[in-house]
GROMACS .gro file of C-alpha atoms in nm:
model
  367
    1MET     CA    1  11.765  12.437   8.492
    2GLY     CA    2  11.763  12.815   8.521
    3PRO     CA    3  11.604  13.017   8.802
    4ILE     CA    4  11.237  12.962   8.876
    5LYS     CA    5  11.018  13.242   8.748
    6ILE     CA    6  10.819  13.399   9.030
    7GLY     CA    7  10.548  13.662   9.017
    8PHE     CA    8  10.405  13.862   9.308
    9TYR     CA    9  10.088  14.057   9.359
   10THR     CA   10  10.017  14.156   9.718
   11ALA     CA   11   9.691  14.346   9.650
   12PRO     CA   12   9.757  14.602   9.927
   13LYS     CA   13   9.417  14.770   9.882
   14HIS     CA   14   9.222  14.444   9.901
   15THR     CA   15   9.169  14.452  10.276
   16LEU     CA   16   8.907  14.538  10.532
   17PRO     CA   17   8.922  14.879  10.706
   18HIS     CA   18   9.090  14.703  11.000
   19PRO     CA   19   9.313  14.440  10.832
   20GLU     CA   20   9.396  14.263  11.157
   21THR     CA   21   9.033  14.152  11.188
   22HIS     CA   22   9.061  13.910  10.894
   23ILE     CA   23   9.326  13.642  10.841
   24GLU     CA   24   9.331  13.694  10.463
   25ASN     CA   25   9.510  14.029  10.454
   26PRO     CA   26   9.813  14.188  10.282
   27GLU     CA   27  10.054  14.102  10.566
   28ARG     CA   28  10.047  13.739  10.448
   29LEU     CA   29  10.223  13.821  10.124
   30GLU     CA   30  10.431  14.108  10.255
   31ALA     CA   31  10.593  13.873  10.507
   32MET     CA   32  10.625  13.600  10.247
   33TYR     CA   33  10.795  13.838  10.005
   34ARG     CA   34  11.049  13.931  10.272
   35HIS     CA   35  11.135  13.563  10.322
   36VAL     CA   36  11.166  13.499   9.949
   37LYS     CA   37  11.377  13.812   9.899
   38GLU     CA   38  11.611  13.724  10.186
   39HIS     CA   39  11.659  13.360  10.096
   40ALA     CA   40  11.552  13.266   9.742
   41LEU     CA   41  11.612  13.581   9.537
   42VAL     CA   42  11.948  13.648   9.698
   43ASP     CA   43  12.057  13.287   9.648
   44GLY     CA   44  11.957  13.296   9.282
   45LEU     CA   45  11.689  13.029   9.322
   46VAL     CA   46  11.426  13.245   9.156
   47GLU     CA   47  11.397  13.527   8.907
   48GLU     CA   48  11.123  13.780   8.968
   49MET     CA   49  10.881  13.851   8.685
   50CYS     CA   50  10.709  14.189   8.684
   51SER     CA   51  10.350  14.184   8.557
   52THR     CA   52  10.082  14.451   8.521
   53ARG     CA   53   9.844  14.227   8.331
   54GLU     CA   54   9.477  14.196   8.423
   55ALA     CA   55   9.278  13.891   8.326
   56THR     CA   56   9.008  14.000   8.084
   57ARG     CA   57   8.634  13.964   8.120
   58GLU     CA   58   8.645  13.699   7.845
   59GLU     CA   59   8.919  13.500   8.019
   60ILE     CA   60   8.735  13.510   8.350
   61GLY     CA   61   8.417  13.409   8.168
   62TRP     CA   62   8.576  13.080   8.062
   63VAL     CA   63   8.515  12.951   8.414
   64HIS     CA   64   8.287  13.206   8.591
   65GLY     CA   65   7.940  13.332   8.504
   66TYR     CA   66   7.913  13.607   8.765
   67TYR     CA   67   8.164  13.873   8.657
   68ASP     CA   68   7.916  14.146   8.560
   69GLN     CA   69   7.695  14.081   8.861
   70LEU     CA   70   7.993  14.101   9.097
   71VAL     CA   71   8.115  14.427   8.944
   72ASP     CA   72   7.768  14.581   8.989
   73ARG     CA   73   7.739  14.459   9.349
   74VAL     CA   74   8.080  14.592   9.446
   75GLN     CA   75   8.019  14.931   9.281
   76GLN     CA   76   7.689  14.973   9.462
   77ALA     CA   77   7.815  14.857   9.803
   78CYS     CA   78   8.152  15.037   9.809
   79MET     CA   79   8.065  15.397   9.725
   80LYS     CA   80   8.159  15.526  10.067
   81GLU     CA   81   8.507  15.532  10.216
   82ASP     CA   82   8.590  15.223  10.426
   83SER     CA   83   8.284  15.040  10.298
   84TYR     CA   84   8.296  14.679  10.185
   85LEU     CA   85   8.071  14.403  10.053
   86CYS     CA   86   8.031  14.064  10.214
   87VAL     CA   87   8.025  13.863   9.891
   88ALA     CA   88   7.984  13.522  10.059
   89ASP     CA   89   8.032  13.333  10.387
   90ASP     CA   90   7.839  13.588  10.591
   91GLY     CA   91   7.862  13.489  10.957
   92ASP     CA   92   8.148  13.243  10.904
   93PRO     CA   93   8.363  13.248  11.222
   94ASP     CA   94   8.676  13.236  11.005
   95GLY     CA   95   8.567  13.553  10.827
   96CYS     CA   96   8.352  13.640  10.529
   97THR     CA   97   8.458  13.660  10.166
   98TYR     CA   98   8.481  14.036  10.131
   99ALA     CA   99   8.526  14.285   9.848
  100VAL     CA  100   8.626  14.650   9.863
  101GLU     CA  101   8.634  14.902   9.581
  102SER     CA  102   8.961  14.766   9.436
  103SER     CA  103   8.890  14.395   9.485
  104VAL     CA  104   8.767  14.305   9.136
  105THR     CA  105   9.070  14.475   8.982
  106ASP     CA  106   9.296  14.309   9.239
  107ALA     CA  107   9.157  13.966   9.155
  108LYS     CA  108   9.204  14.037   8.784
  109ARG     CA  109   9.564  14.142   8.855
  110ALA     CA  110   9.626  13.824   9.055
  111ALA     CA  111   9.492  13.611   8.770
  112GLY     CA  112   9.693  13.820   8.524
  113VAL     CA  113  10.018  13.731   8.701
  114VAL     CA  114   9.924  13.364   8.675
  115LEU     CA  115   9.848  13.397   8.302
  116ASP     CA  116  10.179  13.571   8.237
  117LEU     CA  117  10.354  13.284   8.415
  118VAL     CA  118  10.163  13.033   8.201
  119ASP     CA  119  10.322  13.207   7.904
  120CYS     CA  120  10.663  13.177   8.069
  121VAL     CA  121  10.613  12.805   8.129
  122CYS     CA  122  10.435  12.702   7.809
  123GLY     CA  123  10.572  12.954   7.562
  124SER     CA  124  10.937  12.941   7.658
  125GLU     CA  125  11.198  12.779   7.438
  126GLU     CA  126  11.370  12.664   7.757
  127PRO     CA  127  11.231  12.310   7.814
  128THR     CA  128  11.244  12.311   8.193
  129THR     CA  129  11.085  12.644   8.284
  130LYS     CA  130  10.912  12.631   8.622
  131ALA     CA  131  10.721  12.907   8.795
  132MET     CA  132  10.534  13.018   9.105
  133ALA     CA  133  10.265  13.284   9.141
  134CYS     CA  134  10.254  13.440   9.488
  135VAL     CA  135   9.932  13.636   9.462
  136ARG     CA  136   9.620  13.726   9.651
  137PRO     CA  137   9.327  13.703   9.678
  138PRO     CA  138   9.338  13.322   9.653
  139GLY     CA  139   9.114  13.135   9.412
  140HIS     CA  140   9.042  12.765   9.453
  141HIS     CA  141   8.711  12.799   9.640
  142ALA     CA  142   8.550  13.023   9.375
  143THR     CA  143   8.299  12.817   9.175
  144GLY     CA  144   8.146  12.876   8.838
  145SER     CA  145   7.864  13.071   8.998
  146THR     CA  146   8.004  13.249   9.305
  147SER     CA  147   8.307  13.389   9.484
  148LEU     CA  148   8.367  13.192   9.803
  149GLY     CA  149   8.613  13.112  10.078
  150PHE     CA  150   8.816  13.437  10.055
  151CYS     CA  151   8.841  13.376   9.676
  152ILE     CA  152   8.709  13.621   9.416
  153PHE     CA  153   8.812  13.448   9.089
  154ASN     CA  154   8.965  13.103   9.046
  155SER     CA  155   9.306  13.192   8.902
  156VAL     CA  156   9.420  12.830   8.864
  157ALA     CA  157   9.109  12.730   8.672
  158ILE     CA  158   9.133  13.036   8.446
  159ALA     CA  159   9.499  12.957   8.383
  160VAL     CA  160   9.426  12.595   8.290
  161ARG     CA  161   9.170  12.699   8.031
  162TYR     CA  162   9.402  12.973   7.903
  163ALA     CA  163   9.690  12.728   7.855
  164MET     CA  164   9.471  12.476   7.674
  165LYS     CA  165   9.324  12.740   7.443
  166LYS     CA  166   9.650  12.918   7.358
  167TYR     CA  167   9.900  12.631   7.333
  168ASP     CA  168   9.830  12.344   7.094
  169GLY     CA  169  10.047  12.100   7.288
  170ILE     CA  170   9.856  12.141   7.616
  171GLU     CA  171   9.585  11.877   7.591
  172ARG     CA  172   9.600  11.711   7.934
  173VAL     CA  173   9.659  11.887   8.264
  174LEU     CA  174   9.735  11.738   8.604
  175LEU     CA  175   9.613  11.976   8.875
  176VAL     CA  176   9.731  11.898   9.228
  177ASP     CA  177   9.583  12.089   9.524
  178PHE     CA  178   9.758  12.051   9.862
  179ASP     CA  179   9.580  12.331  10.049
  180LEU     CA  180   9.437  12.245  10.391
  181HIS     CA  181   9.087  12.286  10.250
  182ASN     CA  182   8.932  12.106   9.956
  183GLY     CA  183   8.941  12.320   9.641
  184ASN     CA  184   8.570  12.282   9.588
  185GLY     CA  185   8.555  12.553   9.321
  186THR     CA  186   8.825  12.394   9.109
  187ALA     CA  187   8.664  12.052   9.154
  188GLU     CA  188   8.326  12.183   9.040
  189ILE     CA  189   8.465  12.367   8.738
  190PHE     CA  190   8.642  12.055   8.608
  191TRP     CA  191   8.392  11.800   8.744
  192GLU     CA  192   8.286  11.683   8.397
  193SER     CA  193   8.621  11.730   8.222
  194SER     CA  194   8.839  11.446   8.103
  195ASP     CA  195   9.124  11.672   7.994
  196VAL     CA  196   9.194  11.801   8.348
  197CYS     CA  197   9.269  11.553   8.626
  198VAL     CA  198   9.233  11.701   8.975
  199VAL     CA  199   9.406  11.537   9.272
  200ASP     CA  200   9.309  11.715   9.593
  201ILE     CA  201   9.471  11.631   9.928
  202HIS     CA  202   9.297  11.805  10.219
  203GLU     CA  203   9.173  11.773  10.576
  204LYS     CA  204   8.848  11.578  10.566
  205THR     CA  205   8.610  11.847  10.696
  206GLN     CA  206   8.346  11.935  10.435
  207VAL     CA  207   8.342  12.316  10.451
  208TYR     CA  208   8.088  12.366  10.171
  209GLU     CA  209   7.815  12.106  10.189
  210PRO     CA  210   7.643  11.914   9.907
  211PRO     CA  211   7.411  11.930   9.724
  212GLU     CA  212   7.483  12.299   9.670
  213PHE     CA  213   7.854  12.221   9.633
  214VAL     CA  214   8.046  11.917   9.513
  215PRO     CA  215   8.144  11.663   9.781
  216ASN     CA  216   8.505  11.623   9.895
  217ASP     CA  217   8.504  11.259  10.008
  218ALA     CA  218   8.694  10.974   9.847
  219ASN     CA  219   8.388  10.861   9.650
  220ALA     CA  220   8.361  11.198   9.475
  221VAL     CA  221   8.538  11.114   9.149
  222GLY     CA  222   8.385  11.351   8.894
  223GLY     CA  223   8.083  11.315   8.669
  224ASP     CA  224   7.982  11.239   8.312
  225LYS     CA  225   8.293  11.219   8.090
  226GLY     CA  226   8.498  11.345   8.385
  227HIS     CA  227   8.417  11.037   8.592
  228GLY     CA  228   8.743  10.913   8.745
  229TYR     CA  229   8.930  11.237   8.675
  230THR     CA  230   8.882  11.376   9.027
  231ALA     CA  231   9.073  11.208   9.310
  232ASN     CA  232   8.990  11.338   9.658
  233VAL     CA  233   9.212  11.236   9.950
  234PRO     CA  234   9.039  11.356  10.270
  235LEU     CA  235   9.297  11.316  10.546
  236GLU     CA  236   9.224  11.275  10.914
  237HIS     CA  237   9.278  11.567  11.149
  238ALA     CA  238   9.647  11.616  11.249
  239SER     CA  239   9.783  11.417  10.955
  240GLY     CA  240  10.111  11.543  10.818
  241HIS     CA  241  10.432  11.456  10.634
  242HIS     CA  242  10.385  11.078  10.626
  243SER     CA  243  10.040  11.105  10.465
  244VAL     CA  244  10.156  11.360  10.209
  245VAL     CA  245  10.443  11.137  10.099
  246ARG     CA  246  10.212  10.837  10.064
  247VAL     CA  247   9.962  11.037   9.856
  248MET     CA  248  10.231  11.167   9.624
  249GLU     CA  249  10.413  10.837   9.579
  250GLU     CA  250  10.111  10.605   9.572
  251ILE     CA  251   9.838  10.819   9.411
  252VAL     CA  252   9.978  11.122   9.226
  253LYS     CA  253  10.264  10.927   9.066
  254PRO     CA  254  10.046  10.650   8.914
  255VAL     CA  255   9.778  10.902   8.813
  256ALA     CA  256  10.043  11.102   8.628
  257GLU     CA  257  10.161  10.785   8.456
  258ARG     CA  258   9.803  10.711   8.356
  259ILE     CA  259   9.719  11.051   8.204
  260LYS     CA  260  10.068  11.165   8.094
  261PRO     CA  261  10.004  11.538   8.141
  262ASN     CA  262  10.137  11.813   7.916
  263LEU     CA  263  10.131  12.060   8.206
  264VAL     CA  264  10.128  12.035   8.587
  265MET     CA  265   9.938  12.304   8.777
  266VAL     CA  266   9.951  12.323   9.157
  267SER     CA  267   9.714  12.497   9.397
  268ALA     CA  268   9.974  12.553   9.665
  269GLY     CA  269   9.807  12.622   9.997
  270PHE     CA  270  10.024  12.639  10.309
  271ASP     CA  271   9.751  12.643  10.575
  272GLY     CA  272   9.820  12.277  10.642
  273HIS     CA  273  10.137  12.386  10.827
  274ARG     CA  274  10.135  12.286  11.192
  275ASP     CA  275  10.176  12.652  11.298
  276ASP     CA  276   9.889  12.783  11.086
  277PRO     CA  277   9.598  12.932  11.286
  278PHE     CA  278   9.361  12.674  11.137
  279GLY     CA  279   9.565  12.408  11.320
  280MET     CA  280   9.412  12.110  11.142
  281LEU     CA  281   9.707  11.937  10.971
  282CYS     CA  282  10.070  11.898  11.077
  283MET     CA  283  10.282  11.968  10.772
  284VAL     CA  284  10.627  12.120  10.819
  285GLU     CA  285  10.881  12.298  10.596
  286GLU     CA  286  11.032  11.960  10.503
  287THR     CA  287  10.690  11.855  10.373
  288TYR     CA  288  10.673  12.151  10.139
  289GLU     CA  289  11.032  12.101  10.024
  290TYR     CA  290  10.937  11.743   9.944
  291LEU     CA  291  10.625  11.857   9.755
  292GLY     CA  292  10.827  12.104   9.550
  293GLY     CA  293  11.080  11.840   9.456
  294PHE     CA  294  10.833  11.561   9.392
  295LEU     CA  295  10.591  11.760   9.176
  296SER     CA  296  10.880  11.914   8.986
  297SER     CA  297  11.008  11.565   8.908
  298ILE     CA  298  10.663  11.464   8.781
  299ALA     CA  299  10.671  11.764   8.546
  300ASP     CA  300  11.020  11.669   8.429
  301THR     CA  301  10.908  11.315   8.356
  302TYR     CA  302  10.595  11.391   8.156
  303CYS     CA  303  10.593  11.750   8.027
  304ASP     CA  304  10.944  11.888   7.983
  305GLY     CA  305  10.938  12.044   8.328
  306LYS     CA  306  10.626  12.256   8.271
  307ILE     CA  307  10.490  12.330   8.618
  308LEU     CA  308  10.326  12.632   8.778
  309PHE     CA  309  10.257  12.667   9.151
  310VAL     CA  310   9.984  12.916   9.247
  311LEU     CA  311   9.946  13.035   9.606
  312GLU     CA  312   9.618  12.961   9.782
  313GLY     CA  313   9.593  12.960  10.164
  314GLY     CA  314   9.845  13.004  10.444
  315TYR     CA  315   9.765  13.242  10.730
  316ASN     CA  316  10.066  13.239  10.962
  317PRO     CA  317  10.287  13.491  10.780
  318ASP     CA  318  10.616  13.351  10.913
  319ALA     CA  319  10.524  12.988  10.844
  320LEU     CA  320  10.395  13.087  10.501
  321GLY     CA  321  10.721  13.258  10.409
  322LYS     CA  322  10.936  12.969  10.528
  323SER     CA  323  10.714  12.713  10.353
  324VAL     CA  324  10.721  12.897  10.019
  325VAL     CA  325  11.101  12.918  10.034
  326ALA     CA  326  11.116  12.546  10.122
  327THR     CA  327  10.896  12.465   9.822
  328LEU     CA  328  11.123  12.664   9.592
  329GLN     CA  329  11.428  12.488   9.735
  330GLY     CA  330  11.262  12.155   9.661
  331VAL     CA  331  11.189  12.256   9.302
  332VAL     CA  332  11.552  12.357   9.253
  333SER     CA  333  11.703  12.048   9.418
  334GLN     CA  334  11.461  11.810   9.239
  335THR     CA  335  11.550  11.549   9.500
  336PRO     CA  336  11.238  11.484   9.710
  337ALA     CA  337  11.344  11.414  10.069
  338ALA     CA  338  11.061  11.175  10.151
  339HIS     CA  339  11.204  11.062  10.484
  340SER     CA  340  11.332  11.393  10.620
  341GLY     CA  341  11.009  11.490  10.797
  342PRO     CA  342  10.880  11.391  11.140
  343PRO     CA  343  10.762  11.037  11.217
  344PRO     CA  344  10.399  10.943  11.147
  345SER     CA  345  10.143  11.104  11.377
  346ALA     CA  346   9.826  10.942  11.511
  347GLY     CA  347   9.640  11.126  11.234
  348ASP     CA  348   9.877  10.982  10.974
  349LEU     CA  349   9.812  10.630  11.097
  350GLN     CA  350   9.437  10.687  11.073
  351SER     CA  351   9.477  10.832  10.724
  352ASP     CA  352   9.656  10.521  10.597
  353SER     CA  353   9.321  10.343  10.549
  354ILE     CA  354   9.176  10.646  10.367
  355ILE     CA  355   9.467  10.648  10.125
  356ASP     CA  356   9.420  10.276  10.064
  357THR     CA  357   9.050  10.340   9.994
  358VAL     CA  358   9.130  10.610   9.739
  359LYS     CA  359   9.372  10.376   9.565
  360ARG     CA  360   9.104  10.106   9.547
  361ILE     CA  361   8.840  10.344   9.411
  362HIS     CA  362   9.075  10.460   9.136
  363GLY     CA  363   9.214  10.118   9.055
  364ILE     CA  364   9.566  10.196   9.172
  365GLY     CA  365   9.793   9.916   9.298
  366ASN     CA  366   9.664   9.623   9.499
  367SER     CA  367   9.486   9.812   9.782
   0.00000   0.00000   0.00000
């Protein structure tokens, strides 16, 4: 296997007038880039891909219906210097979803990097091409009808539709989301799809409540012809490495065997790290190395190594950088170190029953 393709877009202008007042700011990716440059690029683990592509209005329209409205709102609200628009989440103590004058273009650039990497993965003659998009703003909370949760456009969802439209061999996609928060936007977009199977492992808190948004509990399994193609694993607070390993080995692995994907897409959020300011899960660098190796092996088994990781959350810059490098190391080694993490926490032990429930709901194993 050659170096992993990696694309960056730090969106330096997509920030509030005082960046330190919001956890989703350019420093996240600037620090992460330094870590990757010092450890992964130098060691030859990855090969940087330069991209100036912007996702088009048509491509964004495959999953979102609000592009024109958002452009108009941002233009009207951001005429003055240092002005910004609160697009969503007004009053949220974690910070609103904001847009400044450059934000729509920045989100299009972020999605464009992801689409270029889809071409690297799916259009390459090399059968084991793997890639990671380290971009902001993130995307997995953005629904079909609104930006949300620091996310302007849902880059992963756009990329899935792009891959399936452009490449004849991409008929079934496994989309794994290991961000701290449920990827409610991605879940909604593919809720009734049987060609995209979403497995979402997250802390159990329902950030965006039904009925306005799709639920994130274990019984939320998709609708219509997509029934059974959404698997939510809502972990207990302070769960960590042990729970992640169980979900991968006992849920993701049999789901992959069931659907036999042609492409693996990953919403890679690192805010489940124990040092992240959200402080809700207890993952460590070894967890992310395991995830990189395990999901890479799934791609090798079913789709000639076709896998693309797309950055979502992660708000401790140092922990984010270390975790991204660990993920890349796992992809390269392709030897998931399931038992290298810390022992099970109290949260892990509580999550064991949740994992068993998910397995029962989806007809996996004997649980």
